[in-house]
Short mmCIF file of C-alpha atoms in Angstrom, two decimals:
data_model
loop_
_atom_site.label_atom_id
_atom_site.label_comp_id
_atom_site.label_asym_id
_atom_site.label_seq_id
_atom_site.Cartn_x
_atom_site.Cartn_y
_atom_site.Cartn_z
CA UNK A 1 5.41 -2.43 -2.79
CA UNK A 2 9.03 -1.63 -3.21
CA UNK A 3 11.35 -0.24 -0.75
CA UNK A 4 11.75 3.34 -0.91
CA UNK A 5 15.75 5.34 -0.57
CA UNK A 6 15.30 7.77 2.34
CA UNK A 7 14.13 10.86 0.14
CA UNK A 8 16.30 13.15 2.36
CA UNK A 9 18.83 10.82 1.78
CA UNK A 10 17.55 11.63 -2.16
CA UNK A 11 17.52 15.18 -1.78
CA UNK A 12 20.62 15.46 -0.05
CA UNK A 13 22.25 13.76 -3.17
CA UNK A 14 20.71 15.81 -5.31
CA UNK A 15 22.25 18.97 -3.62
CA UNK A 16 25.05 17.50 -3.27
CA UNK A 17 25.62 16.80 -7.29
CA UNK A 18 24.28 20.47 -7.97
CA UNK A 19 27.46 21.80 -5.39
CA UNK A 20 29.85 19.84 -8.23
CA UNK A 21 31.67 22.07 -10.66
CA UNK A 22 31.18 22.29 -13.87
CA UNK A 23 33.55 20.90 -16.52
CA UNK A 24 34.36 23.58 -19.41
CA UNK A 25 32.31 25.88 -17.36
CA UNK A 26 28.74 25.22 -19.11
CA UNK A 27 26.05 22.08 -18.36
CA UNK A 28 25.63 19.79 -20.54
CA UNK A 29 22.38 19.76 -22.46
CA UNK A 30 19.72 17.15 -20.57
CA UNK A 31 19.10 14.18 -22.73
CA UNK A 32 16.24 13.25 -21.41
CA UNK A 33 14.58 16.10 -19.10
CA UNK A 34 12.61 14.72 -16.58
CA UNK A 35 8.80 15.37 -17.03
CA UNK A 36 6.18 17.94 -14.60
CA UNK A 37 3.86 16.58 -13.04
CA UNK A 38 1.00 18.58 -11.32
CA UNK A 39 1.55 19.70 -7.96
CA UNK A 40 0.54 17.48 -5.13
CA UNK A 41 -2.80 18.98 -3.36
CA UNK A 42 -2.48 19.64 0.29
CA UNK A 43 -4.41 17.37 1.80
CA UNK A 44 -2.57 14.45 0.58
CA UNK A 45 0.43 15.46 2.58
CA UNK A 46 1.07 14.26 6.35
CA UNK A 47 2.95 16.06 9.37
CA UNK A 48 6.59 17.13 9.35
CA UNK A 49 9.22 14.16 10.37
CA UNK A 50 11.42 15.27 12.89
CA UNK A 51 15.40 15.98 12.19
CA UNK A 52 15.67 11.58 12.73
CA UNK A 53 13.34 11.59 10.06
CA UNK A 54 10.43 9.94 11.29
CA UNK A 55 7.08 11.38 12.68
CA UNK A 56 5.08 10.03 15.75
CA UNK A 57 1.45 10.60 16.90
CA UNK A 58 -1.31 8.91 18.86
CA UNK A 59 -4.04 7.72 16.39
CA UNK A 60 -6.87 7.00 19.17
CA UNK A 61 -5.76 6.18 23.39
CA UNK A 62 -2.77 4.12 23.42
CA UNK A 63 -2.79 3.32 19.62
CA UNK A 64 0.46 5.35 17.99
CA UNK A 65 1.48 5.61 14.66
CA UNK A 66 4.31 6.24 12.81
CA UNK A 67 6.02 7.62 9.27
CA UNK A 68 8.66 8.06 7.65
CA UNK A 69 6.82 10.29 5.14
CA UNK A 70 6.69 7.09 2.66
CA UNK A 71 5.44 4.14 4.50
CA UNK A 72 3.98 3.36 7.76
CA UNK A 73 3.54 1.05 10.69
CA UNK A 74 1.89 1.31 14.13
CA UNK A 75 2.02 0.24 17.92
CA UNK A 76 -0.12 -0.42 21.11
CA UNK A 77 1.43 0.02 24.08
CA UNK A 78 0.05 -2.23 26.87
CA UNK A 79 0.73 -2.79 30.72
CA UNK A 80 2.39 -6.09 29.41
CA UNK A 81 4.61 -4.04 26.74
CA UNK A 82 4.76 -3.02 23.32
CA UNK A 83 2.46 -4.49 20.31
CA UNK A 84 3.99 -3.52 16.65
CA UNK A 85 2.32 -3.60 13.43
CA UNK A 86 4.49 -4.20 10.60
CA UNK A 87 8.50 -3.31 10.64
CA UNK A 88 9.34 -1.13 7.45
CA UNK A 89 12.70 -1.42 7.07
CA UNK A 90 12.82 2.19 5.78
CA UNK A 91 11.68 3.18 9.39
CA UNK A 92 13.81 1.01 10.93
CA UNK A 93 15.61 1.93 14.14
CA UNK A 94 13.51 4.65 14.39
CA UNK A 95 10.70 2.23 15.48
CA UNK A 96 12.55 1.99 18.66
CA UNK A 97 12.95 5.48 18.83
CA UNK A 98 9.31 5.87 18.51
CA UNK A 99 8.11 3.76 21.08
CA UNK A 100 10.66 4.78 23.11
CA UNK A 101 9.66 8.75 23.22
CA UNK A 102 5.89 7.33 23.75
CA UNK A 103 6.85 5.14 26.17
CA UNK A 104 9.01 7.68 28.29
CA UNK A 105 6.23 10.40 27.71
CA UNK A 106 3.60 8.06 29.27
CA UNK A 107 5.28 6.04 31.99
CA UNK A 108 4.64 2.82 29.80
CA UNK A 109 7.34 -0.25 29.36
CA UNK A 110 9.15 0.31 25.62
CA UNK A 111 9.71 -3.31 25.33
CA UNK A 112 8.27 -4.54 21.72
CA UNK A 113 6.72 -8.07 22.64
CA UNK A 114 4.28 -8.83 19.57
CA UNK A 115 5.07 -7.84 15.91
CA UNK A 116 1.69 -8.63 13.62
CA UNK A 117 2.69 -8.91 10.16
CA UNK A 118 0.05 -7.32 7.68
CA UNK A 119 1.43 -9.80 4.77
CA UNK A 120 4.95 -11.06 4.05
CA UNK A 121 6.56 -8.32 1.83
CA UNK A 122 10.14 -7.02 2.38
CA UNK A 123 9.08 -3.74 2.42
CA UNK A 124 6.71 -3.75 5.19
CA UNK A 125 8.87 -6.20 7.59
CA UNK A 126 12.39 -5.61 6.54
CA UNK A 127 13.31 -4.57 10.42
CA UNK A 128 11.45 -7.13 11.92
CA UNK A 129 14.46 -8.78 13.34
CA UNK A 130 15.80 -5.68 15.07
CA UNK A 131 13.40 -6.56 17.85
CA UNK A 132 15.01 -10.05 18.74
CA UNK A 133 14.03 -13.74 18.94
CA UNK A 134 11.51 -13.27 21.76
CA UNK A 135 9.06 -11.87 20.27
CA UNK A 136 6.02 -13.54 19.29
CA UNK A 137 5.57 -12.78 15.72
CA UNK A 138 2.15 -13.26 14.36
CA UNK A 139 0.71 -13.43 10.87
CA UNK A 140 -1.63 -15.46 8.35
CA UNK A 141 -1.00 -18.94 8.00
CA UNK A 142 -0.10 -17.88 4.20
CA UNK A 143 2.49 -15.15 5.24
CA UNK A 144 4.79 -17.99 7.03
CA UNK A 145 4.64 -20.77 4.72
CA UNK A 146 5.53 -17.33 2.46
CA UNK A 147 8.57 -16.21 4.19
CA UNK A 148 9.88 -19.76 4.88
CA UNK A 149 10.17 -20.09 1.09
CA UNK A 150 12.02 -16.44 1.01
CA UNK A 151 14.19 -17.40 3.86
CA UNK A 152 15.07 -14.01 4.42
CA UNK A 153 16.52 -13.50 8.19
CA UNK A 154 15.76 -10.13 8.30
CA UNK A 155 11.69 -11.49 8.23
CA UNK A 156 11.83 -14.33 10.27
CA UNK A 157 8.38 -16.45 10.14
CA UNK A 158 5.56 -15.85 12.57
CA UNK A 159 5.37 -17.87 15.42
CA UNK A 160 1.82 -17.52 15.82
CA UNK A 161 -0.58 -18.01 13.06
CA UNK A 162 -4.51 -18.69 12.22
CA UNK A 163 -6.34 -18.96 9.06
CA UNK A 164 -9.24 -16.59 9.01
CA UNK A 165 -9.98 -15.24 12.00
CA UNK A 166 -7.66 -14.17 15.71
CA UNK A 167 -8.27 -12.32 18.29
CA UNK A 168 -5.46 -11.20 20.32
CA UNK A 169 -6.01 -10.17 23.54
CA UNK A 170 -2.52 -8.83 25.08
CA UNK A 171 -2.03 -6.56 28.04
CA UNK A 172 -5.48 -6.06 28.31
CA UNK A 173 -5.95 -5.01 24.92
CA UNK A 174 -8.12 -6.30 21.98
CA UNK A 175 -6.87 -7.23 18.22
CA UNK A 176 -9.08 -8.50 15.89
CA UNK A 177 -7.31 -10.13 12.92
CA UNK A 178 -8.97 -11.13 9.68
CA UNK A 179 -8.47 -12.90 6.33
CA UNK A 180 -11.25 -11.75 3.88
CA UNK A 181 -9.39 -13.67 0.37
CA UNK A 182 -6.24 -12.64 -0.84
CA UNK A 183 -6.26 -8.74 -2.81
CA UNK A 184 -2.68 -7.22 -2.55
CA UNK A 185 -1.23 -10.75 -1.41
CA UNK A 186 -2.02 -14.09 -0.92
CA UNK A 187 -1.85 -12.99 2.84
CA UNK A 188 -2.69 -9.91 3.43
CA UNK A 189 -5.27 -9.14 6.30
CA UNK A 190 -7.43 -6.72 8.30
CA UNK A 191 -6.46 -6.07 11.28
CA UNK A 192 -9.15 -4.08 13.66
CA UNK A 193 -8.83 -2.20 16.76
CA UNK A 194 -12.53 -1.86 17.98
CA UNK A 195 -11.22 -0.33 21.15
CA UNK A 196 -9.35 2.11 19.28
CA UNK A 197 -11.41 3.45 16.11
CA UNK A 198 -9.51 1.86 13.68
CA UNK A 199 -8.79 -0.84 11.03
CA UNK A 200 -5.66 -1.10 9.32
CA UNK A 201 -5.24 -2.46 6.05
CA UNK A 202 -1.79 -2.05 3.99
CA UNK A 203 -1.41 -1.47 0.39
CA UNK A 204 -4.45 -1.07 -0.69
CA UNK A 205 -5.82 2.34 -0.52
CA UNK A 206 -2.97 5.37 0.67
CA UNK A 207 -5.03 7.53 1.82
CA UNK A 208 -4.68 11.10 -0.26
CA UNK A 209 -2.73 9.50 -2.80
CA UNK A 210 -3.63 6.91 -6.17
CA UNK A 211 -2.55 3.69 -5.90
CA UNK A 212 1.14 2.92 -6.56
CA UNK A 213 2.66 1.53 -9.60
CA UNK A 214 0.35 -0.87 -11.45
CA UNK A 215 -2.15 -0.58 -8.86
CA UNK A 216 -0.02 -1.57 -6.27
CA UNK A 217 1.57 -4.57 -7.96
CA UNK A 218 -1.78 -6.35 -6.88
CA UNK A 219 -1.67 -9.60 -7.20
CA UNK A 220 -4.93 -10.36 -7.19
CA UNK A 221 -6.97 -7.16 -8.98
CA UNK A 222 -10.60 -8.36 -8.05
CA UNK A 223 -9.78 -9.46 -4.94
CA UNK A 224 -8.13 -5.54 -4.51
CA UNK A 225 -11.47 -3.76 -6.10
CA UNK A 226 -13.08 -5.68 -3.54
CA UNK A 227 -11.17 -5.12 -0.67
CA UNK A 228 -12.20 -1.16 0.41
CA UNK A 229 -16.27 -2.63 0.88
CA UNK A 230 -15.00 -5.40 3.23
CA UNK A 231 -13.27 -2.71 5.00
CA UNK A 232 -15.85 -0.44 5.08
CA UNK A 233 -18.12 -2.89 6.93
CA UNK A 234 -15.93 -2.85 9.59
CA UNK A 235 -16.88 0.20 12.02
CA UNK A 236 -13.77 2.10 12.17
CA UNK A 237 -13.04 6.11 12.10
CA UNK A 238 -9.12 5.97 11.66
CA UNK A 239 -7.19 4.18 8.56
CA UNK A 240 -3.75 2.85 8.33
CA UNK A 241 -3.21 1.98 4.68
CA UNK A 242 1.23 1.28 4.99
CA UNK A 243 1.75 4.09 2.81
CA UNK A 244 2.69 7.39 2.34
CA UNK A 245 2.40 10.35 4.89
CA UNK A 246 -0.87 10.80 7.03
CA UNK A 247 -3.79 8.39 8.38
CA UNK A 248 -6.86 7.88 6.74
CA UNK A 249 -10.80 8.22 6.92
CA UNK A 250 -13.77 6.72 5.85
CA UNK A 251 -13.89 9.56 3.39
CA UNK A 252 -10.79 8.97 1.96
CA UNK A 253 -12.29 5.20 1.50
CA UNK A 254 -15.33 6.37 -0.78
CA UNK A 255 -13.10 8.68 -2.72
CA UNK A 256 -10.53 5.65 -3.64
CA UNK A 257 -13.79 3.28 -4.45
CA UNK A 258 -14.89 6.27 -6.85
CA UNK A 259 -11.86 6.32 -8.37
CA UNK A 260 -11.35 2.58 -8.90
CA UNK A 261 -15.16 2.22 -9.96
CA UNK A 262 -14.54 5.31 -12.58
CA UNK A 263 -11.40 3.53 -13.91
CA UNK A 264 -13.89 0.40 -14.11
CA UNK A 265 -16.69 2.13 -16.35
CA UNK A 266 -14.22 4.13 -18.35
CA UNK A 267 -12.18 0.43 -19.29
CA UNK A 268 -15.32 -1.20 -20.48
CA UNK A 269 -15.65 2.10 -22.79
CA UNK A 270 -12.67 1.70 -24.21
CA UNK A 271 -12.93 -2.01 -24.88
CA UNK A 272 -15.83 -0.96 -26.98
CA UNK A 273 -14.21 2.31 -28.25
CA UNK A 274 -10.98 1.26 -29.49
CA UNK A 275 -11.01 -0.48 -33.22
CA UNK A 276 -7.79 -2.59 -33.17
CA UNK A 277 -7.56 -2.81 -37.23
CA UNK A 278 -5.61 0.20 -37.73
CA UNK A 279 -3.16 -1.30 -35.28
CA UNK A 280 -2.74 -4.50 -36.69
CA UNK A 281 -2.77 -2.79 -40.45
CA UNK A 282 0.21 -0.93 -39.47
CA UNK A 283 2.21 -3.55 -37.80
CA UNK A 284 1.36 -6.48 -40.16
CA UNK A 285 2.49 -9.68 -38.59
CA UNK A 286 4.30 -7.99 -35.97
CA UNK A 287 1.69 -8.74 -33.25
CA UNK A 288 3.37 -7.48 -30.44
CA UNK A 289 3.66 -4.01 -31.57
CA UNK A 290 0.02 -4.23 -32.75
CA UNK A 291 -0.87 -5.37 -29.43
CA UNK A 292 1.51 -2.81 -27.27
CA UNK A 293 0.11 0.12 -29.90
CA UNK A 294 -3.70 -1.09 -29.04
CA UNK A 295 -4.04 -1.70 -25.49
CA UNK A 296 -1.84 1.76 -24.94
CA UNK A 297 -4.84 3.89 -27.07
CA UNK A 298 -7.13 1.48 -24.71
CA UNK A 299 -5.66 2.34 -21.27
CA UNK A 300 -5.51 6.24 -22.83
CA UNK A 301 -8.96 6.12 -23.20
CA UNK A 302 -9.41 4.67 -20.04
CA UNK A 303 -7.64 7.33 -18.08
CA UNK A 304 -7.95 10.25 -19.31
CA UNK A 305 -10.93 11.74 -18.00
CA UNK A 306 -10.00 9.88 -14.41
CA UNK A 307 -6.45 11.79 -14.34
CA UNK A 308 -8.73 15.61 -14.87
CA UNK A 309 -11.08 14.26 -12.88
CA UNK A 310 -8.78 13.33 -9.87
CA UNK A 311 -5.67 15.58 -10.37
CA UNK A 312 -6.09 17.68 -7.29
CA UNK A 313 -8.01 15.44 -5.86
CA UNK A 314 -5.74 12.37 -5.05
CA UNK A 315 -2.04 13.13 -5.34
CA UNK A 316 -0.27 11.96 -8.21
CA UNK A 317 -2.88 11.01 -10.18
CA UNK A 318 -1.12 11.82 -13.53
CA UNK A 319 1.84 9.91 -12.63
CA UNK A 320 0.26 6.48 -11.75
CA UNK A 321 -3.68 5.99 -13.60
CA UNK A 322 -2.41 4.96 -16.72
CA UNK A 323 -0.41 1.85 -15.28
CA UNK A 324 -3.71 1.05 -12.78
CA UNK A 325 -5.45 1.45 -15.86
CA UNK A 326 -3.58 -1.56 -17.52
CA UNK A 327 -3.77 -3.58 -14.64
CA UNK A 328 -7.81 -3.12 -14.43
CA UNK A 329 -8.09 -3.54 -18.19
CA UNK A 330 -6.14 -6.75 -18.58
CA UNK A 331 -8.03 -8.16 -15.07
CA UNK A 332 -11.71 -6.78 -16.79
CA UNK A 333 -10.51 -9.16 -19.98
CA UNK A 334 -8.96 -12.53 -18.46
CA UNK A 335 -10.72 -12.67 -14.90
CA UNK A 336 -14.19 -11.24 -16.59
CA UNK A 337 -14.39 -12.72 -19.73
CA UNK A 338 -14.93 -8.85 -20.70
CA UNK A 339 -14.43 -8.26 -24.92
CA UNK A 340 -13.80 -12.12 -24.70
CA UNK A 341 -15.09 -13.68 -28.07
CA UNK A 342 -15.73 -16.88 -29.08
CA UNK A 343 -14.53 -17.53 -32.81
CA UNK A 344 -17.34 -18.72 -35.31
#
């Protein structure tokens, strides 16, 4: 998922622009007011980051966490040093900082020897190489042959990799690492803490929250609907999904499956629903605009009652449905065959 600007760094802007004065001594009309949205419900919402803008706290024993309020990564500390999962880049130094305020707190070394990689996207590794050339990076075979075709030095390619199953066992600690079939990426995985409670899984469900533009920028959708069940047969009590600004539960696992499965039924509905002849009436041999004005009344259909049904629910579900909504009905057509027919 894309990188996110520091929203203090937003906010602050925003103040900032409001402090400018006004020229002729009256605003300007808005051209395009930017639209309400219903208020996000509580329990979406995470702790308070701190005035460094990030927000520590122990998930289960030695496991830690930590947020920037958007995204989210995690560590182990270990008699041997530091494990880190993922390197956000919008975290960044304050990774450090993290582990270092554990670290003192506990009497534990701070020294970061293991980053696992969940998958190979910017946004999740961007500060990977603020921790230095020795340490073992590790990842699915996928993620490196990934990154060596980005050839991004800020994400440099794991050193250690393994197809579909690892278990790390570092400082006396035990990671399980798993490759179930590509959902968000190509090389995404699960990677369990059975000593800890918890399984952490990025971009697939943020716990509190709908999924994120185009449900997530998936790129594989069935492989993505699919994805909470294997997770679920893992036995875990604590989630962390990458995203946004608390961990998550097995609860908050059924409710996303609910609300993926209700987007499901309500696509198949409107793939029935829906007569495209008016469309293509109106917009003659213009097929595009047929098309664009058909699969829009489709994905309205579609989400609709999910939006009243999860707005208070799951945060921001009138901002992001729709968009999922595409995503699920064009997967439901081509990987499917749904509404697919055969001409006489």
């Amino acid at each position: 998922m894309p990188s996110t600007t520091n929203r203090r760094s937003i906010l602050a802007g925003g103040a900032a622009l409001a402090a400018v004065p006004l020229v002729g001594g009256a605003p300007a009309a808005a051209a395009d007011p930017l639209p309400d949205y219903a208020p996000i419900p509580p329990s979406a919402l995470g702790p308070a980051v701190n005035a460094q803008g990030y927000f520590v706290g122990r998930v289960q024993k030695n496991l830690y966490w930590v947020t920037d309020g958007t995204y989210q990564a995690a560590f182990l500390t270990t008699k041997d040093g530091v494990v880190l999962f993922d390197a956000p880049p919008s975290i960044g130094r304050n990774l450090q900082r993290a582990i270092d305020q554990i670290a003192s707190d506990n009497g534990v070394p701070n020294r970061v020897t293991h980053i696992v990689y969940s998958h190979h996207h910017a946004d999740h590794l961007g500060a990977s190489s603020l921790f230095g050339r020795q340490v073992v990076r590790v990842g699915h075979a996928e993620a490196k042959r990934l990154l060596a075709r980005d050839n991004d030095p800020a994400r440099p390619v794991p050193d250690l990799t393994f197809e579909t199953r690892r278990t790390l066992r570092i400082g006396g600690e035990r990671i399980d690492l798993a490759w179930h079939g590509t959902n968000h990426t190509p090389d995404n995985i699960y990677i369990h803490l059975p000593d800890h409670d918890t399984l952490m899984l990025v971009d697939i469900n943020l716990p509190g929250w709908v999924p994120f533009d185009s449900f997530n920028i998936n790129e594989d959708v069935p492989g993505s609907i699919a994805a909470p069940a294997k997770a679920l047969s893992y036995p875990w009590k604590h989630f962390i999904g990458g995203h946004m600004g608390r961990l998550g539960s097995r609860h908050d696992m059924v409710v996303y499956q609910r609300y993926v499965a209700d987007l499901i039924d309500n696509v198949r509905k409107a793939l029935v629903a829906i007569d495209p002849t008016p469309f293509f009436v109106k917009y003659g041999n213009n097929t595009w605009a047929a098309v664009k004005a058909y699969q829009e009344a489709q994905v309205d259909y579609a989400a609709a009652p999910v939006i009243q049904k999860y707005t208070g629910v799951l945060a921001a579900a009138d901002v992001y449905t729709a968009s999922t909504a595409f995503m699920i009905l064009e997967s439901v057509r081509l990987d499917l065959g749904a509404d697919s027919q055969v001409h006489p």
